[in-house]
Amino acid sequence: MTVPPLTVLISPDKFKGSLTAAEVAAALADGFAAADSPVAVRSIQAPVADGGEGTVQAAVSAGFVRHRATVLGPTGEDVDAEFAYNPDTATAVVELATASGLDLLPGGVLAPLTATCHGTGQLIGEALDLGATTIILGVGGSANTDGGTGLLTGLGAKLLDAAGNELPYGGAALAELASVDFTDFDSRVEHVNFVLAADVDNPLLGERGAPAIFGPQKGASEEDVATLDAALANLVEQLAAARPDKDIRGAAEAPGAGAAGGAGYMAMAIFGAERRRGIDVVIDFVGLKEKIKDANLVIVGEGSLDHQSLLGKAPVGVADLAHERNIPVVAVAGRCLLTEEQIADAGFSKIYALADREPDPKKSMANAAALLKGVAAEILSDHSKD
C-alpha cells in the first residue's frame, strides 16, 4: 500500500534550559529527513513563543532582523539586549525579558523594591530610531515591580519628588513621587501602534494586582507587597495629574495592567497599547495562518506540558488554530504532567515526552536534540499505521 506524503508544520515553543524553539523545530525536521520510512515528509519549521521569553527569537526565525543594544539592566548595570525589526512592515518586537528580566539580575539576587524596566524603554527608543510604526511589547519573566515607570524614564520622562529631585529606580521609590515631567519624553510614541502581548489579566493594584500576585516571585516579602501596592497607587494619582488627556485610572483596572510588574499598565495608560494573548500576536507575525494551509499534521510543544500550558500558552494556541482547520495535532515535550483527560481536552492526539525515553532530567535536557530526532521517527511510524 502506498502511504501518502506528509506535510508537517513544526511549531514548538522553547524547551527552557535546553533548546530554543528554533532548535526544537530543527531537530524534529532533521529526524524526519533521516528517518527510514516509506512516508515522504515535507517539514515547515515555524517556531513560536507565547509573548514572553523567546519572542524575539521567534520573530527572527520568521524573517525579522535582530538588533542589539547596550541598555540599563534591571538593577542599573549595563546589559546587552536585543529586539527584532521588520523593515518591510516597520514592525518591531521588543521582549522585556532581554533587558529587564529576572535572568539578568547579578548573581541571581532578587531586587523586588528597586528593579526597573528602564532598559526596555531604551529598546523601544532604539526601535523608534529605526522607523518602527508598530511595536509589539512581549512581557514575561520581568524582574521589576515599578509600575512600568522604567518605560517612561527610558524614553526621557522624569519622576520627581516634592523637592524636584529625580527618584531612584524601582517601585518602592514611587511612594515619594510628587510629579511626572514629560518635557523630554519621546513624542514619537504618540504616533506608534503598540500591542501588549500578555496572557495575564490581573489589574495593577489590590488583591489580584502586580505586587500581590507576582511580587513574591520576585522576592517581595509581605511587607514589601504592601509597600509596592501603596507606591503604585501613588503613581496612578500622580500620573493622572500629569496626563489628564489619558484614562490613567481606568488603565490601572484594565485586564493585563499587572503584567510585568505594571509594565502592562504603562503600555496601556501612556502608549495606548492594545492587549492581546501572546500566542495570538506571535501567530500573526510569524505568518502561521498561511503556513498551516498545506499541513496535514501539526507538531506543537514546550519543555513542560502542564496545567499552565492549558491557560493560553503556545502549544494550545497553535493547536486551536489547527483544530479550526481540522488538522490533527501531536505534542512534544521534555516532560508531560497532564492527565489523559486534559490531553484530550487540549486536542492533542498524542504526547511524545522525552522523559519517557530518558528519565534522568539532566541527561534528557543535555541530549534533547538527539532524543527529538528519535521522536520524529516515532511520529512517522505512528502516522504510517493510521
mmCIF file with all atom_site columns, C-alpha atoms in Angstrom, residues 3 6 32 35-39 41 350 352 374-386:
data_model
loop_
_atom_site.group_PDB
_atom_site.id
_atom_site.type_symbol
_atom_site.label_atom_id
_atom_site.label_alt_id
_atom_site.label_comp_id
_atom_site.label_asym_id
_atom_site.label_entity_id
_atom_site.label_seq_id
_atom_site.pdbx_PDB_ins_code
_atom_site.Cartn_x
_atom_site.Cartn_y
_atom_site.Cartn_z
_atom_site.occupancy
_atom_site.B_iso_or_equiv
_atom_site.pdbx_formal_charge
_atom_site.auth_seq_id
_atom_site.auth_comp_id
_atom_site.auth_asym_id
_atom_site.auth_atom_id
_atom_site.pdbx_PDB_model_num
ATOM 1  C CA . VAL A 1 3   ? 1.500  5.827  2.041  1.00 0.00 ? 3   VAL A CA 1
ATOM 2  C CA . LEU A 1 6   ? 3.056  14.115 4.830  1.00 0.00 ? 6   LEU A CA 1
ATOM 3  C CA . PHE A 1 32  ? 12.103 13.365 9.680  1.00 0.00 ? 32  PHE A CA 1
ATOM 4  C CA . ALA A 1 35  ? 14.080 8.506  9.259  1.00 0.00 ? 35  ALA A CA 1
ATOM 5  C CA . ASP A 1 36  ? 13.884 5.197  7.429  1.00 0.00 ? 36  ASP A CA 1
ATOM 6  C CA . SER A 1 37  ? 10.244 5.475  6.446  1.00 0.00 ? 37  SER A CA 1
ATOM 7  C CA . PRO A 1 38  ? 8.075  4.958  3.366  1.00 0.00 ? 38  PRO A CA 1
ATOM 8  C CA . VAL A 1 39  ? 6.449  8.303  4.163  1.00 0.00 ? 39  VAL A CA 1
ATOM 9  C CA . VAL A 1 41  ? 7.845  14.277 4.541  1.00 0.00 ? 41  VAL A CA 1
ATOM 10 C CA . LYS A 1 350 ? -0.669 12.083 21.338 1.00 0.00 ? 350 LYS A CA 1
ATOM 11 C CA . TYR A 1 352 ? 5.745  12.431 22.955 1.00 0.00 ? 352 TYR A CA 1
ATOM 12 C CA . GLY A 1 374 ? 14.131 9.772  17.558 1.00 0.00 ? 374 GLY A CA 1
ATOM 13 C CA . VAL A 1 375 ? 10.699 11.187 18.366 1.00 0.00 ? 375 VAL A CA 1
ATOM 14 C CA . ALA A 1 376 ? 10.352 12.326 14.763 1.00 0.00 ? 376 ALA A CA 1
ATOM 15 C CA . ALA A 1 377 ? 10.940 8.772  13.565 1.00 0.00 ? 377 ALA A CA 1
ATOM 16 C CA . GLU A 1 378 ? 8.345  7.528  16.036 1.00 0.00 ? 378 GLU A CA 1
ATOM 17 C CA . ILE A 1 379 ? 5.806  10.093 14.842 1.00 0.00 ? 379 ILE A CA 1
ATOM 18 C CA . LEU A 1 380 ? 6.337  8.894  11.274 1.00 0.00 ? 380 LEU A CA 1
ATOM 19 C CA . SER A 1 381 ? 5.962  5.277  12.313 1.00 0.00 ? 381 SER A CA 1
ATOM 20 C CA . ASP A 1 382 ? 2.707  6.046  14.111 1.00 0.00 ? 382 ASP A CA 1
ATOM 21 C CA . HIS A 1 383 ? 1.438  8.034  11.136 1.00 0.00 ? 383 HIS A CA 1
ATOM 22 C CA . SER A 1 384 ? 2.100  5.194  8.703  1.00 0.00 ? 384 SER A CA 1
ATOM 23 C CA . LYS A 1 385 ? -0.027 2.895  10.896 1.00 0.00 ? 385 LYS A CA 1
ATOM 24 C CA . ASP A 1 386 ? -3.019 5.257  10.863 1.00 0.00 ? 386 ASP A CA 1
#
